[in-house]
CSV table of N, CA, C and O in Angstrom, one decimal:
chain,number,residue,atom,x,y,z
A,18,UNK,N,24.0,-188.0,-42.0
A,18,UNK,CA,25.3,-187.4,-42.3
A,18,UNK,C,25.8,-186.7,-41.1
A,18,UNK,O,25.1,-186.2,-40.2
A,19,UNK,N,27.0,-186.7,-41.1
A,19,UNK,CA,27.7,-186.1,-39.8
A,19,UNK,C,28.8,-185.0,-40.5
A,19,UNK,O,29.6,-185.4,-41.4
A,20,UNK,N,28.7,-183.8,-40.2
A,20,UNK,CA,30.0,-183.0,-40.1
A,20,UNK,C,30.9,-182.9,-38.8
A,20,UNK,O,30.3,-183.0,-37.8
A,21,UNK,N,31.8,-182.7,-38.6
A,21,UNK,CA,32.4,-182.4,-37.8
A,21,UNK,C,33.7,-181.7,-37.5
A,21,UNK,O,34.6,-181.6,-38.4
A,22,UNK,N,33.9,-181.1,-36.4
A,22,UNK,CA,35.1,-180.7,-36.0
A,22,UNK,C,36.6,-181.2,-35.6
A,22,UNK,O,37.1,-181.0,-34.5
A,23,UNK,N,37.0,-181.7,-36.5
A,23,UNK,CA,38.3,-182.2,-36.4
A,23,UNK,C,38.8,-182.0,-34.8
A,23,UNK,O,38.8,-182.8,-33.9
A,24,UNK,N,39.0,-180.6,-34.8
A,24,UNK,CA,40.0,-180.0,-33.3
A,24,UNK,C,38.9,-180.2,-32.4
A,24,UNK,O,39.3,-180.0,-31.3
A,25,UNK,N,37.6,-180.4,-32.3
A,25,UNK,CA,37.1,-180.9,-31.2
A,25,UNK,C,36.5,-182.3,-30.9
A,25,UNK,O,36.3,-182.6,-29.8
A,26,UNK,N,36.3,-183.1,-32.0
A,26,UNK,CA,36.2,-184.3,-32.1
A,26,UNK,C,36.6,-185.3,-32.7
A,26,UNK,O,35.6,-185.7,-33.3
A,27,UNK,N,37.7,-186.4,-32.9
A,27,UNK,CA,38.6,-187.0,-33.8
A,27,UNK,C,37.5,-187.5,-34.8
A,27,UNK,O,36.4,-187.0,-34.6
A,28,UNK,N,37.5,-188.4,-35.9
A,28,UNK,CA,37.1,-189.5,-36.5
A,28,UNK,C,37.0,-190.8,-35.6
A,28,UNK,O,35.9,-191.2,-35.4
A,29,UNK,N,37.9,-191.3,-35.1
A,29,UNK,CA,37.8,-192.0,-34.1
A,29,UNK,C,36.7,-192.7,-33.0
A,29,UNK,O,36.1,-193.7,-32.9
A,30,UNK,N,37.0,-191.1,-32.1
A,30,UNK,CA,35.9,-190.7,-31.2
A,30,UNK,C,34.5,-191.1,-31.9
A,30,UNK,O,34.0,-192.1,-31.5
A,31,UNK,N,34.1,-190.5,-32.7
A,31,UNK,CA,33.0,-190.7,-33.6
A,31,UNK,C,32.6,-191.9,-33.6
A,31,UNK,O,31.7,-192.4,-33.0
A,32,UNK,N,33.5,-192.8,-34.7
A,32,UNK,CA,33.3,-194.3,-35.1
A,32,UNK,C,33.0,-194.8,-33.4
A,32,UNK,O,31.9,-195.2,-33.2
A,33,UNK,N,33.8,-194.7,-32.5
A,33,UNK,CA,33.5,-195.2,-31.3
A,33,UNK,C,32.1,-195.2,-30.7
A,33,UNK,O,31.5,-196.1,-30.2
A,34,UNK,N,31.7,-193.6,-30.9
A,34,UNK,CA,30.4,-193.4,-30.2
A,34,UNK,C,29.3,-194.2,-31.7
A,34,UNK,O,28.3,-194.9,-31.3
A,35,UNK,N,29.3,-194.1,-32.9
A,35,UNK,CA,28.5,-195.2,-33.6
A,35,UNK,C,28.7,-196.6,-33.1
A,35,UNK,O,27.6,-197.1,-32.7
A,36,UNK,N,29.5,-197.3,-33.0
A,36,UNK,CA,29.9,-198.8,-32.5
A,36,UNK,C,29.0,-198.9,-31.3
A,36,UNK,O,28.3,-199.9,-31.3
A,37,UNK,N,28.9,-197.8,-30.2
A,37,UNK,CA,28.4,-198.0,-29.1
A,37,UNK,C,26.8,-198.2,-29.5
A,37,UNK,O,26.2,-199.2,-29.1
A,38,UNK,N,26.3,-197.6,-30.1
A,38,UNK,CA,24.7,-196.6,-30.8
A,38,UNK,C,23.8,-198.1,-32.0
A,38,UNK,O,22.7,-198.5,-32.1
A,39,UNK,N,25.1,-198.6,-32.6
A,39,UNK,CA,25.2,-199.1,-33.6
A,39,UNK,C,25.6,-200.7,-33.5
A,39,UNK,O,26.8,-201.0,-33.3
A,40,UNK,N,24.5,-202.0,-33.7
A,40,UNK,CA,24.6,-202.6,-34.4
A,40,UNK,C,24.3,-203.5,-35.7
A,40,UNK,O,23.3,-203.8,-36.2
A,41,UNK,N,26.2,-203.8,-36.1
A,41,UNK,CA,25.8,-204.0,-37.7
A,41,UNK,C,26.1,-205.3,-38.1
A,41,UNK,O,26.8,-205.6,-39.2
A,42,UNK,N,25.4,-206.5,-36.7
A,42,UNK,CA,25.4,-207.4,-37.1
A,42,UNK,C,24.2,-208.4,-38.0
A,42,UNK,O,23.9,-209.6,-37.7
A,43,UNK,N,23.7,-207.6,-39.1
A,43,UNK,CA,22.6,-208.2,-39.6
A,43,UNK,C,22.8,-207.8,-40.9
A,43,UNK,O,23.2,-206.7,-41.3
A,44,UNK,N,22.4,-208.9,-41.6
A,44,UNK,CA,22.3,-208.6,-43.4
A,44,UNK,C,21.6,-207.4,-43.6
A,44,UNK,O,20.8,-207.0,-42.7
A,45,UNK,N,21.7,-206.8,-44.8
A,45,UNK,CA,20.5,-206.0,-45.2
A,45,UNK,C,20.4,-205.6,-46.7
A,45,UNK,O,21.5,-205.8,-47.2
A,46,UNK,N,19.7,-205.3,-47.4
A,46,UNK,CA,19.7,-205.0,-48.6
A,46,UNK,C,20.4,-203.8,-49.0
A,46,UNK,O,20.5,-202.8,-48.2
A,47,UNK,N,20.9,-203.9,-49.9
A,47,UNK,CA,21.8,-202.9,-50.1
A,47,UNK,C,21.2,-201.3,-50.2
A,47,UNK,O,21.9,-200.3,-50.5
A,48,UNK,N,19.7,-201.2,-50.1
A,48,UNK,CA,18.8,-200.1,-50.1
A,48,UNK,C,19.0,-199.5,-48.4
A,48,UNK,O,19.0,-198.3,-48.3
A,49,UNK,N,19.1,-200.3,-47.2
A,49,UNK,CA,18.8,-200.3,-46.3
A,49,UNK,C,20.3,-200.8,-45.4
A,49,UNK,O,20.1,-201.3,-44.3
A,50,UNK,N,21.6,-200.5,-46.0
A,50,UNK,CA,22.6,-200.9,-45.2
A,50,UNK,C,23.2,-200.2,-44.3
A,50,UNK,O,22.9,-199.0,-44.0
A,51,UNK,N,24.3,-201.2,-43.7
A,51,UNK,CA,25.3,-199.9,-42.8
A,51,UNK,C,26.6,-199.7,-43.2
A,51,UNK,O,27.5,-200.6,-43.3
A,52,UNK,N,26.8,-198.8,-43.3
A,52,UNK,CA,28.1,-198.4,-43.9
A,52,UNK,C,28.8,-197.6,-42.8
A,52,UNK,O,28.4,-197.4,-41.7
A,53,UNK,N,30.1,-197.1,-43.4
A,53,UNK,CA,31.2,-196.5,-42.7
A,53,UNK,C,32.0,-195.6,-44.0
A,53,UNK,O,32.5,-196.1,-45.0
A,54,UNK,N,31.8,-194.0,-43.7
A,54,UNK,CA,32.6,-193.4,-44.8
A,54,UNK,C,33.6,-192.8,-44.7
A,54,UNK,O,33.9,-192.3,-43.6
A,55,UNK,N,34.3,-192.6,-45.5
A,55,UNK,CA,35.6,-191.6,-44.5
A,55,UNK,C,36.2,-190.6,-46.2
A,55,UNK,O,36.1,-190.9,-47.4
A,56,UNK,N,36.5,-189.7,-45.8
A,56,UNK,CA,37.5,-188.9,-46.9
A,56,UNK,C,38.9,-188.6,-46.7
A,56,UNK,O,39.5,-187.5,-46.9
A,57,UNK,N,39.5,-189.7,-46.3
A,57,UNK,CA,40.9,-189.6,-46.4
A,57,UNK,C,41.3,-191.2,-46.2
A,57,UNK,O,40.5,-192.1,-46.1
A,58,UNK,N,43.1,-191.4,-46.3
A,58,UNK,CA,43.4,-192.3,-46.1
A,58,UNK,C,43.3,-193.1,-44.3
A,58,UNK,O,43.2,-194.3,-43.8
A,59,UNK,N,43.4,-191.7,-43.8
A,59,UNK,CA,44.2,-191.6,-42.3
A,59,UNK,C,42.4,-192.3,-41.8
A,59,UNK,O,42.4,-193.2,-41.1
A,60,UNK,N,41.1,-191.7,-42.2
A,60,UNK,CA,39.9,-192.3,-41.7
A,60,UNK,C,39.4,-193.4,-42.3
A,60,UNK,O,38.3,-193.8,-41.8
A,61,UNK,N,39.9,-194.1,-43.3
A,61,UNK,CA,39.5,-195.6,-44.4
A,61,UNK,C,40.0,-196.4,-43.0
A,61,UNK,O,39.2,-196.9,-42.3
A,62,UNK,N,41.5,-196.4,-42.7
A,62,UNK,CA,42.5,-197.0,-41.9
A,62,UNK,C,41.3,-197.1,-40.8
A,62,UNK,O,40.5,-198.1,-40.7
A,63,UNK,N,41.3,-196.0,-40.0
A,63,UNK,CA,40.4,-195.9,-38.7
A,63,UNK,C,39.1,-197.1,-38.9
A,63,UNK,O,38.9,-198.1,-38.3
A,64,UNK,N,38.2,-196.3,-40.2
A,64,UNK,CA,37.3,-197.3,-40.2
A,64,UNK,C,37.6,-198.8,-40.2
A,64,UNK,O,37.1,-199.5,-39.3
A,65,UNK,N,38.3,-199.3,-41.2
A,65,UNK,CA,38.6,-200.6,-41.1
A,65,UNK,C,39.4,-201.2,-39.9
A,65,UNK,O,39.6,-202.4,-39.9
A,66,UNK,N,39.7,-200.5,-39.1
A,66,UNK,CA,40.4,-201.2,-37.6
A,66,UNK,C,38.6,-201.3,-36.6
A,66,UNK,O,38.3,-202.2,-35.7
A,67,UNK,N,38.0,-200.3,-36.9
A,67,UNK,CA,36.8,-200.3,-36.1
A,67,UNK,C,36.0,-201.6,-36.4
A,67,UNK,O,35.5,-202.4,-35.5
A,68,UNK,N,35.8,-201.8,-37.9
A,68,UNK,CA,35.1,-203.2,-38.3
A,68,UNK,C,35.9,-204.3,-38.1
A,68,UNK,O,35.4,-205.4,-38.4
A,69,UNK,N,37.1,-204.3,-37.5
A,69,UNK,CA,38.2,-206.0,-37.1
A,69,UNK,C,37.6,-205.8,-35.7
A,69,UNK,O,36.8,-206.7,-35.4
A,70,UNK,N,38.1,-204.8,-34.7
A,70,UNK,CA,37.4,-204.2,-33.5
A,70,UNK,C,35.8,-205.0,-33.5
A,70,UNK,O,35.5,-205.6,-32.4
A,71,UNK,N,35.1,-205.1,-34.3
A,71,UNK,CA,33.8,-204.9,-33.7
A,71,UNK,C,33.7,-206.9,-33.9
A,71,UNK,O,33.0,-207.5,-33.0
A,72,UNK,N,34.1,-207.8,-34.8
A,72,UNK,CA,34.4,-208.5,-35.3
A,72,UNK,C,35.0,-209.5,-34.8
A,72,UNK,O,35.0,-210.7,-35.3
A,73,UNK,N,35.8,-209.1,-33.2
A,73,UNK,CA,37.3,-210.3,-32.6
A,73,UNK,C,36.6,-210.6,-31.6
A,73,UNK,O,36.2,-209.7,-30.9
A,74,UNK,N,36.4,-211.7,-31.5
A,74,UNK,CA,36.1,-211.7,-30.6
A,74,UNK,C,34.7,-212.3,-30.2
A,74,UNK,O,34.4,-213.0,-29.2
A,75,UNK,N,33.6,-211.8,-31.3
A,75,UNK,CA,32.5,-212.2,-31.2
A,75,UNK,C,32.4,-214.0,-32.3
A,75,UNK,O,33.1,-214.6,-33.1
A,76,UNK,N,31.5,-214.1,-31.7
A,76,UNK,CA,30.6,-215.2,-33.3
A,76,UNK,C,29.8,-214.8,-34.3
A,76,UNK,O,29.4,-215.7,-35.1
A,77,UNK,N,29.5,-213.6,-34.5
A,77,UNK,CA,28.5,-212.9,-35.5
A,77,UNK,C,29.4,-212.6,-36.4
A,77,UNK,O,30.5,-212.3,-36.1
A,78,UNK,N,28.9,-212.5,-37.9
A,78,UNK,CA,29.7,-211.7,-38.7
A,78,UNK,C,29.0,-210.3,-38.4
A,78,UNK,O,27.8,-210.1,-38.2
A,79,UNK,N,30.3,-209.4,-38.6
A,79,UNK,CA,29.7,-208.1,-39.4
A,79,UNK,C,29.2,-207.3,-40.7
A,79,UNK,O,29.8,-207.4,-41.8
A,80,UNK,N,28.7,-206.9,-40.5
A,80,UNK,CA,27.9,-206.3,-41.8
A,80,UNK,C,27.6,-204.7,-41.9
A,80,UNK,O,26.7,-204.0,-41.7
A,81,UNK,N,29.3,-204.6,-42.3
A,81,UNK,CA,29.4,-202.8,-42.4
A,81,UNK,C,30.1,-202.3,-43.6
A,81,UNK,O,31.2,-202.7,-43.5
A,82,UNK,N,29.8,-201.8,-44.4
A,82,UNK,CA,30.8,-201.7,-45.7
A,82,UNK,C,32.0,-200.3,-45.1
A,82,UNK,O,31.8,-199.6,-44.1
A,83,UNK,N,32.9,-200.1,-45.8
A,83,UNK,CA,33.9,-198.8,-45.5
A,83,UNK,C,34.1,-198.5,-46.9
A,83,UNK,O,34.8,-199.1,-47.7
A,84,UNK,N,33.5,-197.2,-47.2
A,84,UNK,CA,33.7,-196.7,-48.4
A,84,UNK,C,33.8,-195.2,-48.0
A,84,UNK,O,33.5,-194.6,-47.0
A,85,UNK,N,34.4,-194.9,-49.6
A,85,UNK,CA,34.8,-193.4,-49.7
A,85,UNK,C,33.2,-192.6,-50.1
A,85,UNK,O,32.3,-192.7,-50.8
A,86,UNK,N,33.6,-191.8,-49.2
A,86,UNK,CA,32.3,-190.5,-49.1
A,86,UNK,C,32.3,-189.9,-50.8
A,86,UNK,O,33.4,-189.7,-51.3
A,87,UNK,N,31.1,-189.8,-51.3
A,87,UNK,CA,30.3,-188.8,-52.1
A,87,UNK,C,29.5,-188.4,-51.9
A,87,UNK,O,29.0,-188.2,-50.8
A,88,UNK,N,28.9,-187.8,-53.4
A,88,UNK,CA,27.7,-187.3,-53.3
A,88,UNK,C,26.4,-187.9,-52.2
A,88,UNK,O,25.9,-189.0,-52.2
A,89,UNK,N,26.2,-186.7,-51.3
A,89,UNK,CA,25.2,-187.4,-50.1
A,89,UNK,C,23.9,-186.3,-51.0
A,89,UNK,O,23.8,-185.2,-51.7
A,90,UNK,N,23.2,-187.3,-50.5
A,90,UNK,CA,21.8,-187.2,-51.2
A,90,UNK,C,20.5,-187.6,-49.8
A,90,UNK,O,20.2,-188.7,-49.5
A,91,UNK,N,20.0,-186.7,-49.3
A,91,UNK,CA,19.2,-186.7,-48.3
A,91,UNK,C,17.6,-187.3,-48.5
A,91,UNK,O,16.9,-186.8,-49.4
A,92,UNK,N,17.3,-188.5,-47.6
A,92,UNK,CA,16.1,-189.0,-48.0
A,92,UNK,C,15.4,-188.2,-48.2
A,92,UNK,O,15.5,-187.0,-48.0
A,93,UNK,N,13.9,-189.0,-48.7
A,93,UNK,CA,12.3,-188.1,-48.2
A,93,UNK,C,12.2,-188.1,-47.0
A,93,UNK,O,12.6,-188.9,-46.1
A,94,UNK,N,11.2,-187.0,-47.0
A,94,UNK,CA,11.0,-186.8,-45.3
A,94,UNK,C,10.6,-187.6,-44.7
A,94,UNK,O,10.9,-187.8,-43.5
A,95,UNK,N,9.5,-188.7,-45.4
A,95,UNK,CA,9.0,-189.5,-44.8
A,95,UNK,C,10.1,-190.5,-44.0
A,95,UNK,O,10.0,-191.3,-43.0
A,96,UNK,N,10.9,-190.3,-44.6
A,96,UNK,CA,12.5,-191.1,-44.0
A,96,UNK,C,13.0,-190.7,-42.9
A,96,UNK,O,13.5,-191.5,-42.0
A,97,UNK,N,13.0,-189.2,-42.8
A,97,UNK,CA,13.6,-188.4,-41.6
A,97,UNK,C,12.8,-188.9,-40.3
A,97,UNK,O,11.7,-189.4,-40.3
A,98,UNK,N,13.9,-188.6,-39.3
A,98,UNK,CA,13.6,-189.0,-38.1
A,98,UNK,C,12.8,-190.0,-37.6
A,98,UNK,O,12.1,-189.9,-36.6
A,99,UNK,N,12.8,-191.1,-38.3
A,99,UNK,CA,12.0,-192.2,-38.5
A,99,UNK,C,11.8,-193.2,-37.1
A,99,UNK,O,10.8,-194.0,-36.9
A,100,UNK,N,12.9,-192.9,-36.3
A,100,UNK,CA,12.4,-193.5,-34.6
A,100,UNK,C,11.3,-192.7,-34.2
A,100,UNK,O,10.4,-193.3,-33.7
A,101,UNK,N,11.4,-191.4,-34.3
A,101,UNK,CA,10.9,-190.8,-33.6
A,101,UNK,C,9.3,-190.6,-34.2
A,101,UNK,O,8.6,-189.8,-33.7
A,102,UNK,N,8.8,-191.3,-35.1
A,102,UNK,CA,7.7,-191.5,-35.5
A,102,UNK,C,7.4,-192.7,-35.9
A,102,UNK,O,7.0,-193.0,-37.0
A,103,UNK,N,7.5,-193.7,-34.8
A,103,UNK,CA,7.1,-194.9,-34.5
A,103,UNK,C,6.7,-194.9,-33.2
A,103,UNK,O,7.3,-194.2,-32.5
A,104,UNK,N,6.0,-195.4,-32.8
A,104,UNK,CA,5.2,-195.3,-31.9
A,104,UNK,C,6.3,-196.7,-30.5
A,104,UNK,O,6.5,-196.9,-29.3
A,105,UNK,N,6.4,-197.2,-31.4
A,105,UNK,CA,6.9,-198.3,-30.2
A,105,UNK,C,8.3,-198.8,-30.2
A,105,UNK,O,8.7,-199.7,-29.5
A,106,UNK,N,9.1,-197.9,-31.3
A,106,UNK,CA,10.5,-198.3,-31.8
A,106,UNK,C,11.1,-197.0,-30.9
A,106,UNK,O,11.1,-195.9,-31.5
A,107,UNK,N,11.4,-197.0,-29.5
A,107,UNK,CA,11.7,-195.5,-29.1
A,107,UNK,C,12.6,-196.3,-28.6
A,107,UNK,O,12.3,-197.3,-28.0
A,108,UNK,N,14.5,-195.7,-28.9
A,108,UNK,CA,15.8,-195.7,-28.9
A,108,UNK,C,16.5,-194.8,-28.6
A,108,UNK,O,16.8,-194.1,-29.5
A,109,UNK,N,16.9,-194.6,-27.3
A,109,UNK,CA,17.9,-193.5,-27.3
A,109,UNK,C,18.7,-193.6,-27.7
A,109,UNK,O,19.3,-194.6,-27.5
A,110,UNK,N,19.6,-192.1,-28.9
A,110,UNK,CA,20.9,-192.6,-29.4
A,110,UNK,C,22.4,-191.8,-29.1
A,110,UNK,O,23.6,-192.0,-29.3
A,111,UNK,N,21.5,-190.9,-28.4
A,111,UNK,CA,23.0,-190.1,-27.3
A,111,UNK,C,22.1,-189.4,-26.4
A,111,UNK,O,22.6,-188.7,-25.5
């Protein structure tokens, strides 16, 4: 999950630096997907211009859903920081 500061960082900006971090050209079970959330109209918009964006241009489909934010529910730990406890999956992500 991401919070953030409106006046120092857009929604945009964001989506941008995921897109960079982030590919979501592969199926996945719906246990294990990628998504895009937003809580307003003004960031649904954004998201859905980022998934045409990511989309034009290539031959892959993409595979990102854009839905409205709820209840966030934080994995088991065993989930947390899960690159960083793999021994051979080391990814830098900013």
């Amino acid at each position: 999950m991401v919070e953030f500061d409106p006046e120092a960082i857009s929604y945009a900006q964001i989506l941008d630096v995921w897109s960079d971090q982030h590919a979501p050209y592969y199926p996945s079970s719906c246990q294990y997907r990628s998504a895009i959330f937003y809580t307003n109209d003004e960031q649904k918009v954004a998201a859905e211009k980022k998934v045409v964006e990511l989309s034009k241009g290539g031959t892959r489909k993409v595979y990102v859903g854009v839905e409205p934010a709820s209840a966030f529910y934080k994995g088991e730990e065993y989930h947390q920081d899960f690159l960083d406890k793999q021994t051979s999956a080391r990814s830098p992500m900013f």
